Coordinates of C-alpha atoms in Angstrom, one line a residue:
M23 CA 20.2 -13.3 -46.2
T24 CA 19.7 -16.3 -43.9
V25 CA 16.1 -17.4 -43.9
L26 CA 14.7 -17.6 -40.4
P27 CA 11.7 -19.7 -39.5
F28 CA 9.3 -16.7 -39.0
G29 CA 6.6 -17.6 -41.5
D30 CA 6.4 -16.5 -45.2
A31 CA 4.8 -13.1 -44.6
A32 CA 7.2 -12.2 -41.8
V33 CA 10.2 -13.3 -43.8
M34 CA 9.2 -11.1 -46.7
M35 CA 8.7 -8.1 -44.4
L36 CA 12.0 -8.7 -42.6
W37 CA 13.9 -9.3 -45.9
E38 CA 12.7 -5.8 -47.0
F39 CA 13.7 -4.4 -43.7
D40 CA 17.2 -6.0 -43.7
N41 CA 18.0 -5.2 -47.3
D42 CA 17.0 -1.6 -47.4
D43 CA 19.8 0.2 -45.6
D44 CA 18.7 -0.9 -42.2
G45 CA 15.0 -0.3 -42.9
E46 CA 15.4 3.2 -44.2
R47 CA 12.5 2.9 -46.7
I48 CA 10.1 1.6 -44.1
K49 CA 11.3 4.2 -41.7
G50 CA 10.8 6.8 -44.4
E51 CA 7.2 5.7 -44.8
C52 CA 6.6 6.2 -41.1
N53 CA 8.4 9.5 -41.1
S54 CA 6.5 10.8 -44.1
G55 CA 3.2 10.1 -42.4
N56 CA 2.3 6.7 -43.8
T57 CA 1.0 5.6 -40.5
T58 CA -0.8 2.5 -41.7
S59 CA 2.4 1.0 -43.0
G60 CA 4.3 2.1 -40.0
V61 CA 1.8 0.6 -37.5
V62 CA 1.7 -2.7 -39.5
V63 CA 5.5 -3.0 -39.3
I64 CA 5.5 -2.1 -35.6
V65 CA 2.9 -4.7 -34.7
H66 CA 4.5 -7.5 -36.8
M67 CA 7.9 -6.8 -35.3
T68 CA 6.5 -6.9 -31.8
N69 CA 4.6 -10.1 -32.3
L70 CA 7.8 -11.8 -33.6
I71 CA 9.7 -10.7 -30.6
L72 CA 7.1 -11.6 -28.0
N73 CA 6.3 -14.9 -29.5
G74 CA 10.0 -15.9 -29.5
C75 CA 10.1 -16.7 -33.3
G76 CA 13.3 -17.4 -35.1
G77 CA 15.3 -19.1 -32.5
R78 CA 18.2 -17.4 -30.6
E79 CA 19.9 -16.0 -33.7
G80 CA 16.7 -14.6 -35.1
L81 CA 15.6 -13.1 -31.9
C82 CA 19.0 -11.3 -31.4
W83 CA 18.8 -10.0 -34.9
I84 CA 15.2 -8.7 -34.5
K85 CA 16.1 -7.1 -31.2
V86 CA 18.9 -5.0 -32.7
K87 CA 16.6 -4.0 -35.6
F88 CA 13.7 -3.2 -33.4
R89 CA 15.8 -0.9 -31.2
D90 CA 16.8 1.0 -34.4
F91 CA 13.2 1.3 -35.3
I92 CA 11.9 2.8 -32.0
P93 CA 12.7 6.4 -33.0
S94 CA 10.4 5.9 -36.1
I95 CA 7.7 4.5 -33.9
L96 CA 7.9 7.6 -31.7
N97 CA 7.9 9.8 -34.8
V98 CA 4.7 8.2 -36.1
S99 CA 3.1 8.5 -32.7
R100 CA 3.9 12.2 -32.5
Q101 CA 2.5 12.8 -36.0
C102 CA -0.7 10.9 -35.1
L103 CA -1.2 12.9 -31.9
A104 CA -0.7 16.2 -33.8
S105 CA -3.3 15.1 -36.4
G106 CA -5.8 13.9 -33.8
E107 CA -5.2 10.2 -34.4
E108 CA -4.7 9.3 -30.8
D109 CA -5.7 5.6 -31.3
V110 CA -2.4 5.0 -33.2
A111 CA -0.4 6.5 -30.4
I112 CA -2.2 4.2 -27.9
I113 CA -1.2 1.2 -30.0
A114 CA 2.5 2.3 -29.7
F115 CA 2.0 2.6 -25.9
E116 CA 0.5 -0.9 -25.8
I117 CA 3.5 -2.2 -27.7
F118 CA 6.0 -0.5 -25.3
D119 CA 3.9 -2.0 -22.5
E120 CA 4.5 -5.5 -23.8
L121 CA 8.2 -4.9 -24.4
I122 CA 8.6 -3.6 -20.9
E123 CA 6.9 -6.6 -19.4
S124 CA 8.9 -9.0 -21.5
P125 CA 11.7 -10.8 -19.6
A126 CA 14.0 -10.2 -22.6
P127 CA 16.2 -7.0 -22.6
L128 CA 14.6 -5.2 -25.5
L129 CA 14.7 -1.5 -24.8
G130 CA 18.4 -0.5 -24.4
D131 CA 19.1 3.2 -24.6
S132 CA 15.8 3.8 -26.3
V133 CA 14.2 3.8 -22.9
K134 CA 15.2 7.5 -22.6
S135 CA 13.2 8.4 -25.7
I136 CA 10.2 6.3 -24.6
V137 CA 10.1 8.0 -21.2
Q138 CA 10.5 11.5 -22.8
F139 CA 7.6 10.8 -25.1
S140 CA 5.4 9.3 -22.3
L141 CA 6.0 12.4 -20.2
E142 CA 5.1 14.7 -23.1
V143 CA 1.8 12.9 -23.5
C144 CA 0.8 12.5 -19.9
S145 CA 1.4 16.2 -19.3
T146 CA -0.6 17.4 -22.3
Q147 CA -4.0 18.3 -20.9
S148 CA -5.6 18.6 -24.4
L149 CA -5.3 14.9 -25.0
E150 CA -8.0 12.3 -24.2
P151 CA -7.8 10.9 -20.6
N152 CA -7.2 7.4 -21.9
T153 CA -4.3 8.4 -24.0
R154 CA -2.7 10.2 -21.1
H155 CA -3.4 7.3 -18.8
Q156 CA -1.6 4.9 -21.3
A157 CA 1.4 7.2 -21.2
I158 CA 1.5 7.2 -17.4
Q159 CA 1.2 3.4 -17.3
I160 CA 4.4 3.1 -19.3
I161 CA 6.2 5.0 -16.5
S162 CA 4.4 2.7 -14.0
W163 CA 5.6 -0.5 -15.7
L164 CA 9.1 0.9 -16.0
A165 CA 9.1 1.7 -12.3
K166 CA 7.8 -1.8 -11.5
Y167 CA 9.8 -4.0 -13.9
K168 CA 12.8 -1.9 -15.0
S169 CA 13.6 0.3 -12.0
S170 CA 17.4 -0.3 -12.4
T171 CA 17.1 0.9 -15.9
L172 CA 15.5 4.2 -14.8
K173 CA 18.4 4.7 -12.3
K174 CA 21.0 3.9 -14.9
H175 CA 19.7 6.4 -17.4
K176 CA 19.1 9.1 -14.7
L177 CA 15.4 9.2 -15.5
V178 CA 13.9 9.3 -12.0
M179 CA 14.3 13.1 -11.5
P180 CA 12.8 14.0 -14.9
I181 CA 9.9 11.7 -14.3
L182 CA 9.1 13.1 -10.8
H183 CA 9.4 16.7 -12.1
V184 CA 6.4 15.9 -14.3
L185 CA 4.4 13.5 -12.1
C186 CA 4.5 15.6 -8.9
P187 CA 2.8 18.6 -10.6
L188 CA 0.2 16.2 -12.1
L189 CA -1.0 15.6 -8.5
A190 CA -2.2 19.2 -8.6
E191 CA -4.2 18.8 -11.8
S192 CA -7.9 19.4 -11.4
T193 CA -10.2 16.7 -12.6
N194 CA -13.7 16.9 -14.0
E195 CA -16.3 15.3 -11.7
N196 CA -17.7 13.4 -14.7
D197 CA -14.3 11.9 -15.6
D198 CA -13.5 8.2 -14.8
D199 CA -11.6 8.2 -11.5
D200 CA -9.4 5.4 -12.8
L201 CA -8.2 7.6 -15.7
A202 CA -7.7 10.7 -13.6
P203 CA -4.1 11.9 -14.1
D204 CA -3.7 12.9 -10.4
R205 CA -4.7 9.5 -9.2
A206 CA -2.6 7.7 -11.8
A207 CA 0.4 9.9 -11.0
A208 CA 0.1 9.1 -7.3
E209 CA 0.1 5.3 -8.1
V210 CA 3.2 5.6 -10.2
I211 CA 5.0 7.7 -7.5
D212 CA 4.1 5.0 -4.9
T213 CA 5.5 2.3 -7.2
M214 CA 8.7 4.2 -7.7
A215 CA 9.0 4.8 -4.0
L216 CA 8.7 1.1 -3.3
N217 CA 11.3 0.2 -5.8
I218 CA 13.8 3.0 -5.8
P219 CA 13.3 5.0 -2.6
K220 CA 16.7 6.6 -2.4
Q221 CA 16.2 8.3 -5.8
V222 CA 12.5 9.2 -5.1
F223 CA 12.6 10.8 -1.7
P224 CA 14.8 13.9 -2.4
P225 CA 12.8 15.3 -5.4
V226 CA 9.5 14.6 -3.8
F227 CA 10.5 16.2 -0.5
E228 CA 11.8 19.2 -2.5
F229 CA 8.4 19.5 -4.3
A230 CA 6.5 19.3 -1.1
S231 CA 8.7 21.9 0.6
V232 CA 8.2 24.4 -2.2
S233 CA 4.5 23.6 -2.9
Y234 CA 3.0 23.6 0.6
Q235 CA 2.9 27.4 0.6
N236 CA 1.7 27.8 -3.0
A237 CA -1.2 30.2 -3.5
N238 CA -3.0 27.5 -5.5
P239 CA -4.7 25.1 -3.0
K240 CA -4.3 22.2 -5.5
F241 CA -0.5 22.5 -5.2
R242 CA -0.8 22.6 -1.4
E243 CA -2.9 19.5 -1.6
A244 CA -0.4 17.9 -3.9
S245 CA 2.5 18.6 -1.6
V246 CA 1.1 16.6 1.3
T247 CA -0.4 13.9 -1.0
A248 CA 3.1 13.3 -2.4
L249 CA 4.5 12.8 1.1
G250 CA 1.7 10.5 2.1
V251 CA 2.1 8.4 -1.1
I252 CA 5.8 7.8 -0.6
S253 CA 5.7 7.0 3.1
E254 CA 5.6 3.3 2.7
G255 CA 8.5 3.0 0.2
C256 CA 10.6 5.8 1.6
L257 CA 10.0 5.1 5.3
E258 CA 13.6 4.9 6.4
L259 CA 14.5 8.1 4.7
M260 CA 11.4 9.9 6.0
K261 CA 12.1 8.9 9.5
T262 CA 15.3 11.0 9.4
K263 CA 13.4 14.1 8.2
L264 CA 10.3 13.8 10.4
E265 CA 10.4 17.2 11.9
P266 CA 10.3 19.2 8.7
I267 CA 7.9 16.7 7.1
L268 CA 5.4 17.1 10.0
H269 CA 5.8 20.8 9.8
I270 CA 4.4 20.7 6.3
V271 CA 1.6 18.2 7.0
L272 CA 0.4 19.7 10.3
A273 CA 0.3 23.2 8.6
A274 CA -1.8 21.6 5.9
L275 CA -4.2 20.1 8.5
R276 CA -5.1 23.7 9.5
D277 CA -5.5 24.9 5.9
P278 CA -8.7 26.9 5.1
E279 CA -9.3 24.6 2.0
Q280 CA -11.0 21.3 2.8
M281 CA -9.2 19.5 0.0
V282 CA -5.8 20.3 1.6
R283 CA -7.0 19.3 5.1
G284 CA -8.2 16.0 3.6
A285 CA -4.9 15.3 2.0
A286 CA -3.1 16.2 5.2
S287 CA -5.2 13.8 7.3
F288 CA -4.5 11.1 4.7
A289 CA -0.8 11.7 4.9
L290 CA -0.8 11.7 8.7
G291 CA -2.6 8.3 8.6
Q292 CA 0.1 7.0 6.3
F293 CA 2.8 8.3 8.6
A294 CA 1.2 6.7 11.6
E295 CA 1.1 3.4 9.8
Y296 CA 4.6 3.3 8.3
L297 CA 6.8 5.7 10.3
Q298 CA 6.6 3.8 13.6
P299 CA 7.9 4.0 16.2
E300 CA 9.7 7.2 15.5
I301 CA 6.6 9.2 14.8
V302 CA 5.1 8.5 18.3
S303 CA 7.8 10.7 19.8
H304 CA 6.0 13.7 18.2
Y305 CA 2.7 12.9 19.9
E306 CA 2.6 16.2 21.7
S307 CA 2.4 18.1 18.4
V308 CA 0.4 15.6 16.4
L309 CA -2.5 14.6 18.8
P310 CA -3.8 18.2 19.3
C311 CA -4.0 18.6 15.6
I312 CA -5.9 15.4 15.2
L313 CA -8.2 16.4 18.0
N314 CA -9.1 19.6 16.1
A315 CA -9.5 17.6 12.9
L316 CA -12.1 15.3 14.5
E317 CA -14.5 18.3 14.6
D318 CA -13.9 19.3 11.0
A319 CA -16.9 20.3 8.9
S320 CA -16.0 17.7 6.3
D321 CA -16.8 14.0 6.8
E322 CA -13.9 13.1 4.6
V323 CA -11.4 14.9 6.8
K324 CA -13.1 13.3 9.9
E325 CA -12.9 9.8 8.5
K326 CA -9.2 10.1 7.6
S327 CA -8.5 11.7 11.0
Y328 CA -10.1 8.8 12.8
Y329 CA -7.9 6.4 10.7
A330 CA -4.8 8.5 11.6
L331 CA -5.7 8.5 15.3
A332 CA -6.2 4.7 15.3
A333 CA -2.9 4.1 13.6
F334 CA -1.1 6.6 15.7
C335 CA -2.3 5.2 19.0
E336 CA -1.4 1.6 18.2
N337 CA 2.2 2.2 19.4
M338 CA 1.5 4.7 22.3
G339 CA 1.6 3.8 25.9
E340 CA -0.7 4.8 28.8
E341 CA 1.5 7.7 30.0
E342 CA 1.5 9.2 26.5
I343 CA -2.2 8.9 25.8
L344 CA -3.5 9.9 29.2
P345 CA -3.4 13.7 28.8
F346 CA -5.5 13.4 25.6
L347 CA -7.7 10.6 26.6
D348 CA -10.7 12.5 28.0
P349 CA -11.1 15.1 25.2
L350 CA -10.5 12.4 22.5
M351 CA -13.1 10.0 24.0
G352 CA -15.6 12.8 24.3
R353 CA -15.3 13.5 20.6
L354 CA -15.4 9.8 19.7
L355 CA -18.4 8.8 21.9
A356 CA -20.4 11.7 20.4
A357 CA -19.4 10.5 16.9
L358 CA -20.6 7.0 17.6
Q359 CA -24.1 8.3 18.1
N360 CA -24.4 11.1 15.5
S361 CA -22.3 10.2 12.5
S362 CA -22.7 8.2 9.2
R363 CA -22.1 4.5 9.2
I364 CA -18.7 4.8 7.6
L365 CA -17.6 7.4 10.2
K366 CA -18.8 5.2 13.0
E367 CA -16.7 2.3 11.7
T368 CA -13.5 4.3 11.6
C369 CA -14.4 5.8 15.0
M370 CA -14.7 2.3 16.5
S371 CA -11.2 1.5 15.2
A372 CA -9.8 4.6 16.8
I373 CA -11.5 3.8 20.1
G374 CA -10.0 0.3 20.0
S375 CA -6.5 1.7 19.5
M376 CA -7.0 4.1 22.4
A377 CA -8.3 1.3 24.7
S378 CA -5.2 -0.8 23.9
A379 CA -2.9 2.2 24.6
A380 CA -4.7 3.4 27.7
E381 CA -5.1 -0.1 29.4
Q382 CA -6.5 0.4 32.9
A383 CA -6.9 4.1 32.3
F384 CA -9.7 3.2 29.9
I385 CA -11.9 1.8 32.6
P386 CA -14.0 5.0 33.1
Y387 CA -15.1 4.9 29.4
A388 CA -15.6 1.1 29.1
E389 CA -19.1 0.8 30.3
R390 CA -20.4 3.5 27.9
V391 CA -18.6 2.0 25.0
L392 CA -19.8 -1.5 25.7
E393 CA -23.4 -0.4 26.1
L394 CA -23.2 1.3 22.6
M395 CA -21.6 -1.8 21.1
K396 CA -24.7 -3.9 22.1
N397 CA -26.7 -2.1 19.5
F398 CA -24.2 -2.7 16.7
M399 CA -23.7 -6.4 17.6
V400 CA -27.3 -7.3 16.7
L401 CA -27.4 -5.6 13.3
T402 CA -28.3 -8.0 10.5
N403 CA -28.7 -5.9 7.3
D404 CA -26.0 -6.5 4.8
E405 CA -24.9 -2.9 4.7
D406 CA -24.5 -2.9 8.5
L407 CA -22.4 -6.1 8.8
R408 CA -19.1 -4.3 8.6
S409 CA -20.1 -2.1 11.5
R410 CA -21.1 -5.2 13.4
A411 CA -17.7 -6.7 12.7
R412 CA -15.9 -3.5 14.0
A413 CA -18.1 -3.5 17.1
T414 CA -17.3 -7.2 17.8
E415 CA -13.6 -6.4 17.5
L416 CA -13.9 -3.4 19.8
V417 CA -15.6 -5.3 22.6
G418 CA -12.7 -7.8 22.6
M419 CA -10.1 -4.9 22.8
V420 CA -12.0 -3.2 25.6
A421 CA -12.1 -6.6 27.4
M422 CA -8.4 -6.9 27.2
S423 CA -7.9 -3.4 28.6
V424 CA -10.3 -3.6 31.6
G425 CA -9.6 -7.2 32.6
K426 CA -11.3 -10.3 33.8
T427 CA -12.9 -9.0 37.0
R428 CA -15.0 -6.4 35.3
M429 CA -15.7 -8.2 32.1
E430 CA -16.6 -11.8 33.1
P431 CA -20.0 -11.0 34.7
I432 CA -21.2 -9.0 31.6
L433 CA -19.8 -11.2 28.8
P434 CA -22.6 -13.8 28.1
P435 CA -24.8 -11.5 25.9
Y436 CA -21.8 -10.4 23.9
I437 CA -20.6 -14.1 23.4
E438 CA -24.1 -15.0 22.3
A439 CA -24.3 -12.2 19.8
A440 CA -20.9 -13.0 18.4
I441 CA -21.8 -16.7 17.9
S442 CA -25.1 -15.7 16.1
G443 CA -23.1 -13.6 13.7
F444 CA -21.7 -16.8 12.0
G445 CA -25.1 -17.4 10.5
L446 CA -24.9 -14.2 8.5
E447 CA -22.3 -15.4 5.9
Y448 CA -20.0 -12.5 6.1
S449 CA -16.3 -13.3 6.1
E450 CA -15.0 -10.1 7.7
L451 CA -17.5 -10.6 10.6
R452 CA -16.3 -14.1 11.1
E453 CA -12.7 -13.0 11.0
Y454 CA -13.2 -10.3 13.7
T455 CA -15.3 -12.6 15.8
H456 CA -12.5 -15.2 16.0
G457 CA -10.3 -12.4 17.2
F458 CA -12.9 -11.5 19.8
F459 CA -13.1 -15.1 21.1
G460 CA -9.3 -15.1 21.3
N461 CA -9.3 -11.9 23.4
V462 CA -11.9 -13.3 25.7
A463 CA -10.1 -16.6 26.1
E464 CA -6.9 -14.7 27.0
I465 CA -8.6 -12.8 29.9
L466 CA -10.8 -15.7 31.2
G467 CA -8.3 -18.5 31.0
D468 CA -9.8 -21.8 32.2
N469 CA -13.1 -20.1 32.7
F470 CA -13.4 -19.9 28.9
A471 CA -13.8 -23.7 28.8
Q472 CA -17.6 -23.4 28.9
Y473 CA -17.5 -21.7 25.5
L474 CA -15.2 -24.1 23.8
P475 CA -17.9 -26.5 22.5
H476 CA -19.4 -23.6 20.7
V477 CA -16.4 -21.7 19.4
V478 CA -13.9 -24.4 18.5
P479 CA -16.2 -25.9 15.7
L480 CA -16.6 -22.5 14.3
A481 CA -12.9 -22.0 14.1
F482 CA -12.4 -25.4 12.5
S483 CA -15.1 -24.5 9.9
S484 CA -13.3 -21.3 9.0
C485 CA -9.9 -23.0 8.7
N486 CA -11.3 -25.5 6.2
L487 CA -12.8 -23.0 3.9
D488 CA -11.5 -22.9 0.3
D489 CA -9.6 -19.7 -0.3
G490 CA -9.5 -20.1 -4.1
S491 CA -5.8 -19.4 -4.4
A492 CA -4.3 -19.9 -7.8
I493 CA -1.1 -18.7 -9.4
D494 CA -0.5 -18.7 -13.2
I495 CA 3.2 -18.5 -14.2
D496 CA 4.1 -17.5 -17.7
E497 CA 6.2 -20.6 -18.6
C498 CA 7.5 -19.1 -21.8
D499 CA 9.2 -16.2 -20.1
D500 CA 12.5 -18.1 -19.6
E501 CA 12.5 -19.5 -23.1
I502 CA 12.1 -16.0 -24.6
A503 CA 14.7 -14.5 -22.3
N504 CA 17.1 -17.3 -23.1
G505 CA 16.9 -16.2 -26.8
F506 CA 18.9 -13.1 -25.8
E507 CA 21.8 -14.8 -24.0
G508 CA 25.0 -13.2 -25.0
V509 CA 23.4 -10.0 -26.2
S510 CA 24.6 -7.0 -24.2
S511 CA 21.8 -5.1 -22.5
D512 CA 21.1 -2.5 -19.9
D513 CA 20.1 -3.6 -16.5
E514 CA 16.7 -4.9 -17.7
A515 CA 17.6 -8.5 -17.2
H516 CA 18.1 -7.9 -13.5
D517 CA 14.7 -6.4 -12.9
E518 CA 11.5 -7.9 -11.5
P519 CA 10.3 -11.3 -12.6
R520 CA 6.7 -11.5 -13.9
V521 CA 3.8 -13.6 -12.7
R522 CA 1.0 -13.5 -15.2
N523 CA -1.9 -13.9 -12.8
I524 CA -2.6 -14.4 -9.1
S525 CA -6.0 -15.1 -7.8
I526 CA -6.6 -15.1 -4.0
R527 CA -9.7 -14.6 -2.0
T528 CA -7.9 -12.4 0.6
G529 CA -11.0 -12.1 2.8
V530 CA -11.1 -15.8 3.3
L531 CA -7.4 -16.0 4.0
D532 CA -7.7 -13.3 6.7
E533 CA -10.6 -15.3 8.2
K534 CA -8.6 -18.5 8.2
A535 CA -5.6 -16.8 9.8
A536 CA -7.8 -15.3 12.5
A537 CA -9.4 -18.7 13.2
T538 CA -6.0 -20.4 13.4
Q539 CA -4.7 -17.8 15.8
A540 CA -7.8 -18.2 18.0
L541 CA -7.3 -22.0 18.2
G542 CA -3.8 -21.4 19.4
I543 CA -5.0 -19.0 22.1
F544 CA -7.7 -21.5 23.2
A545 CA -5.1 -24.2 23.6
Q546 CA -2.7 -21.9 25.4
H547 CA -5.1 -20.4 27.9
T548 CA -7.6 -23.2 28.6
T549 CA -4.9 -26.0 28.7
I550 CA -6.5 -29.2 30.0
S551 CA -10.0 -28.1 28.9
Y552 CA -8.8 -28.0 25.3
A553 CA -7.3 -31.5 25.4
P554 CA -10.4 -33.4 24.2
Y555 CA -10.5 -31.5 20.9
P556 CA -8.8 -32.9 17.8
L557 CA -5.1 -32.4 17.3
L558 CA -4.3 -29.4 15.3
E559 CA -1.7 -31.2 13.2
L560 CA -4.2 -32.6 10.7
L561 CA -5.9 -29.2 10.5
F562 CA -2.6 -27.5 9.7
V563 CA -1.8 -30.0 7.0
S564 CA -5.1 -29.2 5.3
F565 CA -4.7 -25.4 5.9
I566 CA -1.2 -25.2 4.4
S567 CA -2.1 -27.4 1.4

């Protein structure tokens, strides 16, 4: 045997493995229930592969041996699960996790056995939540990093036949939400839809079409949850089936069970966000259902319905919204005064979208809305600052709808309140306030010049904030992958590249983007009045760097 530079202990182990009929003795120990020996071998083999030991020749040799060894790993794991030793099975899942994330093509045809085992585990309700979650994560990583492998081996359909029913699984209120199988299954289905939409949509649509009339409300809930979850990834396919899809979801919005109505309102919000502009053509059937949902007994259904209304109205015009404007505004104005803080925030977003859609038709409601917003724009408690941010945004949107003539005389107290908000150290409030200033500058034109000395320094200050961006690339990925050149593989090598860690303070980035946009609007609409301020070129160099 050629001695490879693995280290003495590893060489001995691999010598045994290579000189014992392709590892049959070690496999035999695993298959006979000697889990300790089996797990030690598994861990050592994995470490050798992932650490890139042995050079190209050694890595290719280990890869072939490891693929042969995977059935024994699965056999050990099944035995451990049967005897209650779930920790050993979790180790196997962690190993598969590492192999899937590796840039090297390590799985081969064994991916079918790994998926089958993972599906067995995640669908076994008697196992511990963490064990089942680890199994679902394997499917998630495969969908993210090896989607072409799933397609090649025709594994998408079997996976969805297990995961879609998991959406209907009841969870104990005391369970960790992050480990709940229904939530984990939804995340995996979402990932699959984003990566392989053509393969995902047909089985999910079939599941929804069958399950939405199920006597079990959990399955009715699962049917519309599944449609909502895939709407981003499968948007183009769903646009071609909007009528039957909406039939399912709108029926669920009238379901006697609150859980089903909540899932339906979530799905409708997702459709309104991702299936534009096609979904707007169905406004005559959708808006009456949303109108009814705004009076639901459940706050959860109301909140999701406000979100759906806001997203739906963003692409509507005055002619389309006008027949529904009065009843909708009646519901929303009442909610602004009598609802919880969270409901008020989503309600304000909905009113803003309606103001933008209705334009001049919103004038009869503007005075009442603006009067209510005064109360929100002076809030200073930490828990109320998000509401203040939403109110500030809404005033700007109303101003854009009703125009300069009506807004200019009443603007000063709103401008003053908006400027004072910068002393509260809340990034989202600053972000929305920059947007508000941009809206006001757009309608006032040169008359906004009086506010420039106050608002331009605030925008510069936001643009110069440190967003804390950092990206950590795993530099050894290419080296490890290169160790497998010339070795035939499945489609793994063509799947997603990996970035080990990304750190971004997204709130600050959003604030900086809003401030930059506001500066552009100031320059565009105040023209000569903006000339004395510093050139933006230096600012943008700092911002981009």
